[in-house]
Amino acid sequence: MKKFLLAPSILSADFACLGKDTKKVIDSGGDWIHFDVMDNHYVPNLTMGPMILKSLRNFRITAFIDVHLMTKPVDNLIPQFAQAGANLITFHPESTDHIDRTLNLIKENGCKAGLAFNPATSLNFLDYVIDKLDLILLMSVNPGFGNQSFLPSTLNKLREARKRIDSNELDIFLQVDGGVKLENISEIAFSGANVFVIGSGIFDYPDYQRIIEKIREELKYSDFKFIH
Ligand code: DX5
Ligand code: ZN
């Protein structure tokens, strides 16, 4: 039972040897793989589709893969990512006309479901769907690129999201994505996050195992709920 989960974002991995780099980060202590999907429409960048996820599964990557859809629309991609081997699929409320239907679609396809909030997106989108969620993702940068600076306004938003989860006695992962590093992770954990997406904060270091150990050491004293 782990208190905090680390989800290395392979957006910062070496795409010329993605399978090997992904395996290396898991063998070095990463818990989940965070898989960023960008479409040059919802966000101004273009990354990976379901075929690449399938290739990682064929390369015997068995870790939990958390797919972050930054695309518009999303519904047609959900069955494709589920079949390719995704475990959890997260989308942004602005990217679908029917949030509830999209959440059902993810569940029908056998995956856990997450809802992602851009820095200026209100948490009010949680009002009628929170009980259907396995994960809430708070973006701590504007989505589209790795290696941006963490927006401090995310800390209050994390506290608010944590309150909503705990006051409803729900078992929902609270994930934070963007600018998370060794230097700020304990403050972020104190604010209520328990799943940390980290791209450049791991992949920019030559020794993944060493930086992951340091991050875990930093998290040791941040007191939040245990993940079951
Ligand atoms: C940004 C992506 C992030 C990105 C984070 O749009 O959703 O997952 O990889 O990268 P870092 O940790 O470098 O900010
Ligand atoms: Zn992401």
mmCIF file of C-alpha atoms and ligand atoms in Angstrom:
data_model
loop_
_atom_site.group_PDB
_atom_site.id
_atom_site.type_symbol
_atom_site.label_atom_id
_atom_site.label_comp_id
_atom_site.label_asym_id
_atom_site.label_seq_id
_atom_site.Cartn_x
_atom_site.Cartn_y
_atom_site.Cartn_z
ATOM 1 C CA MET A 1 0.000 0.000 0.000
ATOM 2 C CA LYS A 2 1.642 3.199 -1.167
ATOM 3 C CA LYS A 3 0.907 6.630 0.185
ATOM 4 C CA PHE A 4 1.956 8.440 -2.976
ATOM 5 C CA LEU A 5 2.286 7.318 -6.569
ATOM 6 C CA LEU A 6 4.798 8.616 -9.090
ATOM 7 C CA ALA A 7 3.645 8.704 -12.718
ATOM 8 C CA PRO A 8 6.625 9.489 -14.979
ATOM 9 C CA SER A 9 5.425 11.301 -18.101
ATOM 10 C CA ILE A 10 7.026 9.730 -21.153
ATOM 11 C CA LEU A 11 6.500 13.000 -23.025
ATOM 12 C CA SER A 12 10.019 13.724 -21.750
ATOM 13 C CA ALA A 13 11.416 10.274 -22.606
ATOM 14 C CA ASP A 14 13.743 9.596 -25.536
ATOM 15 C CA PHE A 15 11.294 8.895 -28.396
ATOM 16 C CA ALA A 16 14.048 7.262 -30.429
ATOM 17 C CA CYS A 17 14.069 4.401 -27.887
ATOM 18 C CA LEU A 18 10.726 4.804 -26.170
ATOM 19 C CA GLY A 19 10.256 1.161 -25.162
ATOM 20 C CA LYS A 20 13.648 0.931 -23.477
ATOM 21 C CA ASP A 21 13.344 4.313 -21.789
ATOM 22 C CA THR A 22 9.853 3.468 -20.494
ATOM 23 C CA LYS A 23 11.061 0.136 -19.142
ATOM 24 C CA LYS A 24 14.011 1.847 -17.521
ATOM 25 C CA VAL A 25 11.858 4.368 -15.660
ATOM 26 C CA ILE A 26 9.592 1.602 -14.322
ATOM 27 C CA ASP A 27 12.568 -0.547 -13.296
ATOM 28 C CA SER A 28 13.949 2.555 -11.561
ATOM 29 C CA GLY A 29 10.888 2.818 -9.316
ATOM 30 C CA GLY A 30 8.163 4.673 -11.274
ATOM 31 C CA ASP A 31 4.648 3.457 -10.368
ATOM 32 C CA TRP A 32 2.496 4.405 -13.384
ATOM 33 C CA ILE A 33 3.296 5.518 -16.919
ATOM 34 C CA HIS A 34 1.663 8.833 -17.822
ATOM 35 C CA PHE A 35 0.913 8.881 -21.559
ATOM 36 C CA ASP A 36 0.237 12.373 -22.970
ATOM 37 C CA VAL A 37 -1.894 12.485 -26.118
ATOM 38 C CA MET A 38 -1.873 15.819 -27.972
ATOM 39 C CA ASP A 39 -3.656 16.563 -31.248
ATOM 40 C CA ASN A 40 -2.471 20.012 -32.424
ATOM 41 C CA HIS A 41 -6.076 21.172 -32.042
ATOM 42 C CA TYR A 42 -7.077 21.087 -28.386
ATOM 43 C CA VAL A 43 -3.428 21.868 -27.537
ATOM 44 C CA PRO A 44 -0.700 23.260 -29.806
ATOM 45 C CA ASN A 45 1.434 20.122 -29.982
ATOM 46 C CA LEU A 46 1.286 16.661 -31.520
ATOM 47 C CA THR A 47 2.389 13.484 -29.750
ATOM 48 C CA MET A 48 1.337 9.845 -29.546
ATOM 49 C CA GLY A 49 -1.641 7.712 -30.571
ATOM 50 C CA PRO A 50 -2.967 4.264 -29.613
ATOM 51 C CA MET A 51 -0.524 2.422 -31.889
ATOM 52 C CA ILE A 52 2.374 3.646 -29.801
ATOM 53 C CA LEU A 53 0.697 2.501 -26.597
ATOM 54 C CA LYS A 54 0.123 -0.904 -28.186
ATOM 55 C CA SER A 55 3.818 -1.063 -29.119
ATOM 56 C CA LEU A 56 4.757 -0.439 -25.483
ATOM 57 C CA ARG A 57 2.498 -3.342 -24.410
ATOM 58 C CA ASN A 58 4.099 -5.522 -27.101
ATOM 59 C CA PHE A 59 7.469 -4.520 -25.656
ATOM 60 C CA ARG A 60 6.239 -6.116 -22.380
ATOM 61 C CA ILE A 61 5.595 -2.892 -20.493
ATOM 62 C CA THR A 62 3.097 -4.230 -17.944
ATOM 63 C CA ALA A 63 2.899 -1.156 -15.690
ATOM 64 C CA PHE A 64 -0.357 0.734 -15.159
ATOM 65 C CA ILE A 65 -0.728 3.200 -18.048
ATOM 66 C CA ASP A 66 -2.599 6.407 -17.417
ATOM 67 C CA VAL A 67 -3.644 8.064 -20.699
ATOM 68 C CA HIS A 68 -4.109 11.839 -20.609
ATOM 69 C CA LEU A 69 -6.175 12.884 -23.615
ATOM 70 C CA MET A 70 -5.534 16.465 -24.703
ATOM 71 C CA THR A 71 -7.608 16.067 -27.861
ATOM 72 C CA LYS A 72 -10.903 17.311 -29.160
ATOM 73 C CA PRO A 73 -13.073 15.308 -29.660
ATOM 74 C CA VAL A 74 -12.250 12.376 -27.397
ATOM 75 C CA ASP A 75 -14.951 9.723 -27.787
ATOM 76 C CA ASN A 76 -13.621 8.019 -30.920
ATOM 77 C CA LEU A 77 -10.199 7.563 -29.293
ATOM 78 C CA ILE A 78 -11.458 5.936 -26.093
ATOM 79 C CA PRO A 79 -12.159 2.404 -27.439
ATOM 80 C CA GLN A 80 -8.908 2.571 -29.427
ATOM 81 C CA PHE A 81 -6.823 3.374 -26.346
ATOM 82 C CA ALA A 82 -8.674 0.788 -24.251
ATOM 83 C CA GLN A 83 -7.957 -1.911 -26.851
ATOM 84 C CA ALA A 84 -4.338 -0.808 -27.052
ATOM 85 C CA GLY A 85 -3.927 -1.494 -23.329
ATOM 86 C CA ALA A 86 -4.732 1.695 -21.374
ATOM 87 C CA ASN A 87 -5.706 1.236 -17.726
ATOM 88 C CA LEU A 88 -7.041 4.704 -17.053
ATOM 89 C CA ILE A 89 -8.221 7.419 -19.443
ATOM 90 C CA THR A 90 -8.481 11.078 -18.485
ATOM 91 C CA PHE A 91 -10.069 13.832 -20.578
ATOM 92 C CA HIS A 92 -10.775 17.554 -20.221
ATOM 93 C CA PRO A 93 -14.425 18.657 -19.778
ATOM 94 C CA GLU A 94 -14.031 21.237 -22.570
ATOM 95 C CA SER A 95 -13.203 18.509 -25.067
ATOM 96 C CA THR A 96 -16.598 16.772 -25.098
ATOM 97 C CA ASP A 97 -20.203 17.963 -25.355
ATOM 98 C CA HIS A 98 -21.355 15.193 -23.015
ATOM 99 C CA ILE A 99 -19.115 14.688 -19.994
ATOM 100 C CA ASP A 100 -21.312 12.050 -18.379
ATOM 101 C CA ARG A 101 -21.569 10.046 -21.611
ATOM 102 C CA THR A 102 -17.804 10.150 -22.144
ATOM 103 C CA LEU A 103 -17.219 8.919 -18.581
ATOM 104 C CA ASN A 104 -19.633 6.022 -19.216
ATOM 105 C CA LEU A 105 -17.830 5.219 -22.454
ATOM 106 C CA ILE A 106 -14.497 4.918 -20.622
ATOM 107 C CA LYS A 107 -16.039 2.584 -18.018
ATOM 108 C CA GLU A 108 -17.817 0.480 -20.684
ATOM 109 C CA ASN A 109 -14.434 -0.002 -22.303
ATOM 110 C CA GLY A 110 -13.035 -1.448 -19.082
ATOM 111 C CA CYS A 111 -10.850 1.474 -17.992
ATOM 112 C CA LYS A 112 -10.764 3.718 -14.961
ATOM 113 C CA ALA A 113 -11.901 7.275 -15.660
ATOM 114 C CA GLY A 114 -10.348 10.645 -14.909
ATOM 115 C CA LEU A 115 -11.373 14.262 -15.436
ATOM 116 C CA ALA A 116 -8.691 16.918 -16.028
ATOM 117 C CA PHE A 117 -8.843 20.598 -15.088
ATOM 118 C CA ASN A 118 -6.820 23.289 -16.826
ATOM 119 C CA PRO A 119 -5.487 26.088 -14.594
ATOM 120 C CA ALA A 120 -8.508 28.318 -15.362
ATOM 121 C CA THR A 121 -11.146 25.572 -15.452
ATOM 122 C CA SER A 122 -13.585 25.567 -12.539
ATOM 123 C CA LEU A 123 -13.890 22.564 -10.254
ATOM 124 C CA ASN A 124 -17.670 23.033 -10.550
ATOM 125 C CA PHE A 125 -17.546 20.480 -13.352
ATOM 126 C CA LEU A 126 -17.225 17.963 -10.506
ATOM 127 C CA ASP A 127 -20.670 18.769 -9.110
ATOM 128 C CA TYR A 128 -22.679 16.080 -10.882
ATOM 129 C CA VAL A 129 -20.048 13.521 -11.830
ATOM 130 C CA ILE A 130 -17.616 13.211 -8.916
ATOM 131 C CA ASP A 131 -19.052 9.827 -7.904
ATOM 132 C CA LYS A 132 -18.182 8.440 -11.355
ATOM 133 C CA LEU A 133 -14.506 9.386 -11.169
ATOM 134 C CA ASP A 134 -11.476 7.313 -10.283
ATOM 135 C CA LEU A 135 -9.109 10.262 -10.691
ATOM 136 C CA ILE A 136 -9.136 14.042 -10.709
ATOM 137 C CA LEU A 137 -6.235 15.626 -12.589
ATOM 138 C CA LEU A 138 -5.289 19.213 -11.858
ATOM 139 C CA MET A 139 -3.091 20.803 -14.507
ATOM 140 C CA SER A 140 -0.435 22.953 -12.868
ATOM 141 C CA VAL A 141 0.663 24.369 -16.258
ATOM 142 C CA ASN A 142 -1.263 25.131 -19.425
ATOM 143 C CA PRO A 143 -1.297 21.822 -21.273
ATOM 144 C CA GLY A 144 0.759 21.239 -24.402
ATOM 145 C CA PHE A 145 4.402 21.074 -23.416
ATOM 146 C CA GLY A 146 6.748 19.562 -20.883
ATOM 147 C CA ASN A 147 9.226 21.483 -18.782
ATOM 148 C CA GLN A 148 7.059 24.502 -17.878
ATOM 149 C CA SER A 149 6.949 26.176 -14.463
ATOM 150 C CA PHE A 150 4.477 25.054 -11.813
ATOM 151 C CA LEU A 151 1.630 27.555 -11.336
ATOM 152 C CA PRO A 152 1.343 28.292 -7.594
ATOM 153 C CA SER A 153 -2.443 28.873 -7.807
ATOM 154 C CA THR A 154 -2.704 25.072 -8.171
ATOM 155 C CA LEU A 155 -1.978 24.646 -4.444
ATOM 156 C CA ASN A 156 -5.291 26.220 -3.353
ATOM 157 C CA LYS A 157 -7.134 24.355 -6.053
ATOM 158 C CA LEU A 158 -5.627 21.086 -4.797
ATOM 159 C CA ARG A 159 -6.856 21.849 -1.284
ATOM 160 C CA GLU A 160 -10.335 22.527 -2.658
ATOM 161 C CA ALA A 161 -10.350 19.301 -4.677
ATOM 162 C CA ARG A 162 -9.067 17.352 -1.649
ATOM 163 C CA LYS A 163 -11.927 18.775 0.429
ATOM 164 C CA ARG A 164 -14.494 17.679 -2.158
ATOM 165 C CA ILE A 165 -13.060 14.155 -2.235
ATOM 166 C CA ASP A 166 -12.812 13.738 1.529
ATOM 167 C CA SER A 167 -16.133 15.357 2.412
ATOM 168 C CA ASN A 168 -17.867 12.929 0.050
ATOM 169 C CA GLU A 169 -15.786 10.049 1.510
ATOM 170 C CA LEU A 170 -14.724 9.046 -1.983
ATOM 171 C CA ASP A 171 -11.721 6.990 -2.997
ATOM 172 C CA ILE A 172 -10.420 9.118 -5.875
ATOM 173 C CA PHE A 173 -6.823 9.701 -6.916
ATOM 174 C CA LEU A 174 -5.857 13.373 -6.897
ATOM 175 C CA GLN A 175 -3.240 13.806 -9.590
ATOM 176 C CA VAL A 176 -1.156 16.871 -10.378
ATOM 177 C CA ASP A 177 0.514 17.443 -13.755
ATOM 178 C CA GLY A 178 3.066 20.048 -14.833
ATOM 179 C CA GLY A 179 6.211 21.496 -13.310
ATOM 180 C CA VAL A 180 6.418 18.953 -10.493
ATOM 181 C CA LYS A 181 10.009 18.561 -9.313
ATOM 182 C CA LEU A 182 12.042 17.376 -6.359
ATOM 183 C CA GLU A 183 12.131 20.974 -5.115
ATOM 184 C CA ASN A 184 8.353 21.560 -4.878
ATOM 185 C CA ILE A 185 6.846 18.099 -4.464
ATOM 186 C CA SER A 186 6.469 18.119 -0.691
ATOM 187 C CA GLU A 187 4.478 21.371 -0.757
ATOM 188 C CA ILE A 188 2.270 19.894 -3.483
ATOM 189 C CA ALA A 189 1.744 16.739 -1.425
ATOM 190 C CA PHE A 190 0.821 18.810 1.643
ATOM 191 C CA SER A 191 -1.846 20.486 -0.478
ATOM 192 C CA GLY A 192 -3.542 17.142 -1.083
ATOM 193 C CA ALA A 193 -2.182 15.520 -4.245
ATOM 194 C CA ASN A 194 -1.341 11.822 -4.092
ATOM 195 C CA VAL A 195 -0.402 11.000 -7.701
ATOM 196 C CA PHE A 196 2.405 13.030 -9.242
ATOM 197 C CA VAL A 197 3.020 13.278 -12.964
ATOM 198 C CA ILE A 198 6.691 14.067 -13.482
ATOM 199 C CA GLY A 199 8.278 14.493 -16.907
ATOM 200 C CA SER A 200 11.419 16.588 -17.033
ATOM 201 C CA GLY A 201 11.809 16.253 -13.252
ATOM 202 C CA ILE A 202 12.824 12.612 -13.841
ATOM 203 C CA PHE A 203 13.836 12.223 -17.499
ATOM 204 C CA ASP A 204 16.234 15.177 -17.484
ATOM 205 C CA TYR A 205 18.389 13.369 -14.916
ATOM 206 C CA PRO A 206 20.948 10.781 -16.009
ATOM 207 C CA ASP A 207 20.135 8.380 -13.157
ATOM 208 C CA TYR A 208 16.364 7.810 -12.907
ATOM 209 C CA GLN A 209 16.646 5.549 -9.894
ATOM 210 C CA ARG A 210 18.576 8.122 -7.904
ATOM 211 C CA ILE A 211 16.175 11.000 -8.634
ATOM 212 C CA ILE A 212 13.138 8.792 -7.893
ATOM 213 C CA GLU A 213 14.672 7.764 -4.568
ATOM 214 C CA LYS A 214 15.316 11.404 -3.714
ATOM 215 C CA ILE A 215 11.717 12.318 -4.596
ATOM 216 C CA ARG A 216 10.367 9.497 -2.418
ATOM 217 C CA GLU A 217 12.613 10.641 0.431
ATOM 218 C CA GLU A 218 11.188 14.158 0.064
ATOM 219 C CA LEU A 219 7.645 12.741 0.222
ATOM 220 C CA LYS A 220 8.290 10.607 3.292
ATOM 221 C CA TYR A 221 7.114 13.179 5.766
ATOM 222 C CA SER A 222 4.187 14.603 3.815
ATOM 223 C CA ASP A 223 1.199 13.282 5.664
ATOM 224 C CA PHE A 224 -1.716 12.399 3.441
ATOM 225 C CA LYS A 225 -4.082 9.499 3.078
ATOM 226 C CA PHE A 226 -2.775 6.100 2.069
ATOM 227 C CA ILE A 227 -3.744 4.792 -1.334
ATOM 228 C CA HIS A 228 -5.374 1.368 -1.189
HETATM 229 C C1 DX5 B 1 1.769 18.855 -20.241
HETATM 230 C C2 DX5 B 1 1.651 17.360 -19.997
HETATM 231 C C3 DX5 B 1 2.501 16.864 -18.897
HETATM 232 C C4 DX5 B 1 3.998 17.029 -19.111
HETATM 233 C C5 DX5 B 1 4.576 17.389 -17.789
HETATM 234 O O1 DX5 B 1 0.765 19.272 -21.102
HETATM 235 O O2 DX5 B 1 0.301 17.003 -19.698
HETATM 236 O O3 DX5 B 1 2.186 15.522 -18.556
HETATM 237 O O4 DX5 B 1 4.628 15.891 -19.587
HETATM 238 O O5 DX5 B 1 5.927 17.630 -17.961
HETATM 239 P P1 DX5 B 1 6.831 18.312 -16.849
HETATM 240 O O6 DX5 B 1 6.820 17.400 -15.646
HETATM 241 O O7 DX5 B 1 8.160 18.400 -17.495
HETATM 242 O O8 DX5 B 1 6.220 19.641 -16.534
HETATM 243 ZN ZN ZN B 2 -0.238 14.970 -18.819
#
